[in-house]
Amino acid sequence: MSATTALTSAPAVRRTLGLARANAVLMLRNRLTLAYGLLLPLLPLALLPIGPRGDTGSAAAGLVSVVMLALLFPVFYNVLSMVVTRRDELVLKRIRTGETRDLELLVSLALPGVVVAVVVTVLAAPVALALGAEAPVNPVLVLLAVLAAAPVFAVLAFWTAAWTRNAEAAQITSMPVLVLAVLGQMAIGFPDDVRRWTDLTPGAAVTDLVRSSWFGMDGTSTDRVLSFAETWTAAGKPLLVLAAWAALAVWLAARSMRWEPRS
């Protein structure tokens, strides 16, 4: 990076982090949002003691649910809610009249939720281990899965906000993305002909990444068959699926983003 580029990018980074810090403070002050974002995703772990201690299938289902909820609530739904309410209150319009660029504003809205999703995943590890789950085969890939999927769900939230009339309507307009996430998580039980298509959903990509990186599972296997090195190879297809969804979501959001209330 040249000295000129560094000088021009430093204020942008400072503005983005300042706005993100303000959004994080507002998120922490809202106890309901904080509970949905930080506590709700960890609830599936409470089911682990019900099954046999150390049961891999139950642990995998629980931890996939933890990661999926961390992507849906603090990232997708929180970003969707923030964009719709602040757009209707003309907050976004006022911020854009200053020196803040659109990309800085969008990143600042998504960043607190992404950080919470990572924190939830990290917190889930010691809890799951204490409840009998196996240690992750590739913990780096577990975190990479969250960091790769979180921006996808954040950008899908920007796109969903474009056709969401108000905060109440978000409960309905969020359904297509929720279906894509849940359908992909359930796809492991579908016939091969159906799963060939559902594997292309972001939910299935996240499920495959967590199962392979944490438990060393390959495909529909419920046994640990992958080594540390083999988990990187298994991650290739789901990471490509997430990259394709990221490109599609950015294209959709760029075409439809609204900064002022819908008439």
Coordinates of C-alpha atoms in Angstrom, one line a residue:
M1 CA 0.0 0.0 0.0
S2 CA 1.4 3.4 -1.0
A3 CA 1.7 6.3 1.5
T4 CA -1.0 8.2 -0.4
T5 CA -3.4 5.3 -0.2
A6 CA -2.7 4.9 3.5
L7 CA -3.4 8.5 4.1
T8 CA -6.7 8.4 2.2
S9 CA -7.9 5.1 3.7
A10 CA -7.1 5.9 7.4
P11 CA -10.0 8.5 7.8
A12 CA -12.4 6.0 6.1
V13 CA -11.4 3.2 8.5
R14 CA -11.7 5.7 11.4
R15 CA -15.2 6.8 10.3
T16 CA -16.3 3.2 9.8
L17 CA -15.1 2.0 13.2
G18 CA -16.6 5.0 14.9
L19 CA -20.0 4.4 13.3
A20 CA -19.7 0.6 14.1
R21 CA -18.9 1.4 17.7
A22 CA -22.0 3.6 18.0
N23 CA -24.1 0.8 16.5
A24 CA -22.6 -1.7 18.9
V25 CA -23.4 0.5 21.9
L26 CA -27.0 0.9 20.7
M27 CA -27.2 -2.9 20.3
L28 CA -25.8 -3.5 23.8
R29 CA -28.3 -1.1 25.3
N30 CA -31.2 -2.9 23.8
R31 CA -31.6 -5.9 26.1
L32 CA -34.0 -7.7 23.8
T33 CA -31.7 -7.4 20.8
L34 CA -28.8 -8.5 23.0
A35 CA -30.7 -11.5 24.2
Y36 CA -31.7 -12.5 20.7
G37 CA -28.2 -12.0 19.4
L38 CA -26.0 -13.4 22.2
L39 CA -28.1 -15.8 24.2
L40 CA -30.7 -17.4 21.8
P41 CA -28.0 -18.9 19.5
L42 CA -26.5 -20.7 22.4
L43 CA -29.8 -22.4 23.5
P44 CA -29.4 -25.5 21.2
L45 CA -26.4 -26.5 23.4
A46 CA -28.9 -27.0 26.3
L47 CA -30.1 -30.1 24.4
L48 CA -26.8 -31.9 24.4
P49 CA -27.1 -33.4 28.0
I50 CA -30.4 -35.0 26.9
G51 CA -28.7 -37.5 24.6
P52 CA -25.8 -39.9 25.3
R53 CA -22.7 -38.0 26.5
G54 CA -20.3 -37.7 23.6
D55 CA -22.9 -38.5 20.9
T56 CA -21.4 -37.0 17.7
G57 CA -24.7 -36.7 15.8
S58 CA -26.4 -34.7 18.6
A59 CA -23.4 -32.5 19.1
A60 CA -23.1 -31.8 15.4
A61 CA -26.8 -30.9 15.1
G62 CA -26.5 -28.6 18.2
L63 CA -23.4 -26.8 17.0
V64 CA -24.7 -26.3 13.5
S65 CA -27.8 -24.8 15.0
V66 CA -25.7 -22.5 17.2
V67 CA -23.8 -21.1 14.2
M68 CA -26.9 -20.8 12.0
L69 CA -28.8 -18.9 14.7
A70 CA -25.7 -16.6 15.2
L71 CA -25.8 -15.8 11.5
L72 CA -29.6 -15.3 11.4
F73 CA -30.2 -13.2 14.5
P74 CA -27.3 -10.9 15.3
V75 CA -26.3 -10.6 11.7
F76 CA -29.2 -11.0 9.2
Y77 CA -32.2 -9.9 11.3
N78 CA -30.4 -7.3 13.3
V79 CA -28.9 -5.6 10.2
L80 CA -32.3 -5.8 8.4
S81 CA -34.1 -4.2 11.4
M82 CA -31.4 -1.5 11.8
V83 CA -31.5 -0.5 8.1
V84 CA -35.3 -0.4 7.9
T85 CA -35.8 1.6 11.1
R86 CA -33.0 4.1 10.5
R87 CA -34.0 4.6 6.9
D88 CA -37.5 5.4 8.0
E89 CA -36.2 7.8 10.7
L90 CA -34.0 9.4 7.9
V91 CA -30.9 8.6 9.9
L92 CA -29.2 7.0 6.9
K93 CA -30.0 10.0 4.7
R94 CA -28.6 12.4 7.2
I95 CA -25.3 10.4 7.6
R96 CA -24.9 10.3 3.8
T97 CA -25.0 14.1 3.6
G98 CA -21.6 14.1 5.4
E99 CA -18.3 12.8 4.3
T100 CA -19.2 9.2 5.1
R101 CA -19.3 7.0 2.0
D102 CA -22.0 4.4 1.4
L103 CA -19.7 1.5 1.8
E104 CA -18.4 2.8 5.2
L105 CA -22.0 3.2 6.3
L106 CA -23.0 -0.4 5.3
V107 CA -19.9 -1.9 6.8
S108 CA -20.5 -0.1 10.1
L109 CA -24.1 -1.5 10.2
A110 CA -23.0 -5.1 9.6
L111 CA -19.8 -5.1 11.8
P112 CA -21.3 -5.4 15.3
G113 CA -23.5 -8.4 14.3
V114 CA -20.5 -10.1 12.6
V115 CA -18.5 -9.7 15.8
V116 CA -21.3 -11.0 17.9
A117 CA -21.6 -14.1 15.6
V118 CA -17.9 -14.8 16.1
V119 CA -18.1 -14.3 19.9
V120 CA -21.1 -16.7 20.0
T121 CA -19.1 -19.4 18.1
V122 CA -16.1 -18.9 20.4
L123 CA -18.2 -19.1 23.5
A124 CA -20.0 -22.3 22.2
A125 CA -16.7 -24.2 22.1
P126 CA -15.9 -24.5 25.8
V127 CA -19.6 -25.1 26.6
A128 CA -19.9 -27.9 24.0
L129 CA -16.7 -29.5 25.3
A130 CA -17.9 -29.4 28.9
L131 CA -21.1 -31.1 27.7
G132 CA -19.2 -34.0 26.1
A133 CA -18.7 -32.7 22.5
E134 CA -15.5 -33.5 20.7
A135 CA -12.8 -30.8 20.2
P136 CA -12.9 -29.2 16.7
V137 CA -10.7 -31.0 14.1
N138 CA -9.9 -27.6 12.5
P139 CA -10.8 -24.7 14.7
V140 CA -9.4 -22.2 12.2
L141 CA -11.8 -23.4 9.6
V142 CA -14.7 -23.2 12.0
L143 CA -14.0 -19.4 12.5
L144 CA -13.4 -19.0 8.7
A145 CA -16.8 -20.5 8.1
V146 CA -18.5 -17.9 10.3
L147 CA -16.4 -15.1 8.8
A148 CA -17.3 -16.2 5.2
A149 CA -21.0 -16.7 5.9
A150 CA -21.6 -13.6 8.0
P151 CA -21.1 -11.1 5.2
V152 CA -23.4 -13.1 2.9
F153 CA -26.2 -12.9 5.4
A154 CA -25.5 -9.2 6.1
V155 CA -25.7 -8.3 2.4
L156 CA -28.9 -10.4 2.1
A157 CA -30.3 -8.2 4.9
F158 CA -29.5 -5.0 2.8
W159 CA -31.3 -6.5 -0.2
T160 CA -34.3 -7.6 1.9
A161 CA -34.5 -4.1 3.5
A162 CA -35.0 -2.7 0.0
W163 CA -38.4 -4.3 -0.3
T164 CA -39.4 -4.1 3.4
R165 CA -41.8 -1.3 4.0
N166 CA -41.3 -1.0 7.8
A167 CA -39.9 -2.9 10.8
E168 CA -43.1 -4.9 11.3
A169 CA -43.1 -6.1 7.7
A170 CA -39.5 -7.4 8.2
Q171 CA -41.1 -10.4 10.1
I172 CA -42.6 -11.4 6.7
T173 CA -40.0 -10.2 4.2
S174 CA -37.2 -12.0 6.1
M175 CA -38.9 -15.4 5.4
P176 CA -37.1 -16.2 2.0
V177 CA -33.7 -15.9 3.6
L178 CA -34.8 -17.9 6.7
V179 CA -36.1 -20.7 4.4
L180 CA -32.8 -20.8 2.5
A181 CA -30.9 -21.1 5.9
V182 CA -33.2 -23.7 7.5
L183 CA -33.8 -25.7 4.3
G184 CA -30.0 -26.1 3.8
Q185 CA -29.6 -27.1 7.5
M186 CA -32.2 -29.9 7.0
A187 CA -30.9 -31.0 3.6
I188 CA -28.8 -33.7 5.1
G189 CA -31.9 -35.9 5.6
F190 CA -33.2 -35.3 2.0
P191 CA -32.8 -37.8 -0.9
D192 CA -29.7 -37.4 -3.0
D193 CA -31.7 -36.0 -6.0
V194 CA -33.1 -33.2 -3.8
R195 CA -30.0 -32.6 -1.8
R196 CA -28.1 -31.9 -5.0
W197 CA -30.0 -28.7 -5.3
T198 CA -30.4 -27.8 -1.6
D199 CA -26.6 -28.1 -1.3
L200 CA -26.4 -24.9 -3.3
T201 CA -28.2 -22.9 -0.5
P202 CA -26.1 -20.8 2.0
G203 CA -27.6 -22.9 4.9
A204 CA -26.3 -26.1 3.4
A205 CA -22.8 -24.6 2.8
V206 CA -22.6 -23.5 6.5
T207 CA -23.8 -26.9 7.7
D208 CA -21.2 -28.7 5.6
L209 CA -18.5 -26.4 6.8
V210 CA -19.3 -26.8 10.5
R211 CA -19.7 -30.6 10.2
S212 CA -16.4 -31.1 8.4
S213 CA -14.3 -28.5 10.3
W214 CA -15.6 -29.4 13.8
F215 CA -16.4 -33.1 13.6
G216 CA -14.4 -34.2 10.6
M217 CA -17.6 -35.5 8.9
D218 CA -17.6 -35.9 5.1
G219 CA -21.0 -35.4 3.3
T220 CA -23.8 -37.3 5.1
S221 CA -21.4 -39.3 7.2
T222 CA -21.9 -39.2 11.0
D223 CA -18.4 -40.5 11.7
R224 CA -15.1 -38.6 12.0
V225 CA -13.3 -39.5 8.7
L226 CA -11.5 -36.3 7.8
S227 CA -8.1 -35.3 9.0
F228 CA -7.0 -31.6 9.6
A229 CA -5.6 -31.4 6.1
E230 CA -8.6 -33.1 4.5
T231 CA -11.1 -30.6 6.1
W232 CA -9.5 -27.9 3.9
T233 CA -10.2 -29.9 0.8
A234 CA -13.8 -30.6 1.9
A235 CA -14.3 -26.9 2.5
G236 CA -13.7 -26.0 -1.1
K237 CA -17.3 -26.6 -2.5
P238 CA -19.2 -24.9 0.4
L239 CA -16.9 -21.9 0.3
L240 CA -17.5 -21.6 -3.4
V241 CA -21.2 -21.7 -2.8
L242 CA -20.9 -18.9 -0.2
A243 CA -18.8 -16.9 -2.6
A244 CA -21.4 -17.3 -5.3
W245 CA -24.2 -16.2 -2.9
A246 CA -22.0 -13.2 -1.8
A247 CA -21.7 -12.1 -5.4
L248 CA -25.4 -12.5 -6.1
A249 CA -26.4 -10.7 -2.8
V250 CA -24.0 -7.8 -3.6
W251 CA -25.5 -7.5 -7.1
L252 CA -29.1 -7.5 -5.8
A253 CA -28.4 -5.1 -3.0
A254 CA -26.5 -2.7 -5.3
R255 CA -29.5 -2.6 -7.7
S256 CA -32.2 -2.1 -5.1
M257 CA -30.7 -0.4 -2.0
R258 CA -33.0 2.4 -0.7
W259 CA -31.7 5.2 1.6
E260 CA -35.0 6.9 2.2
P261 CA -38.5 5.7 3.4
R262 CA -40.6 3.8 0.9
S263 CA -43.6 5.9 -0.2

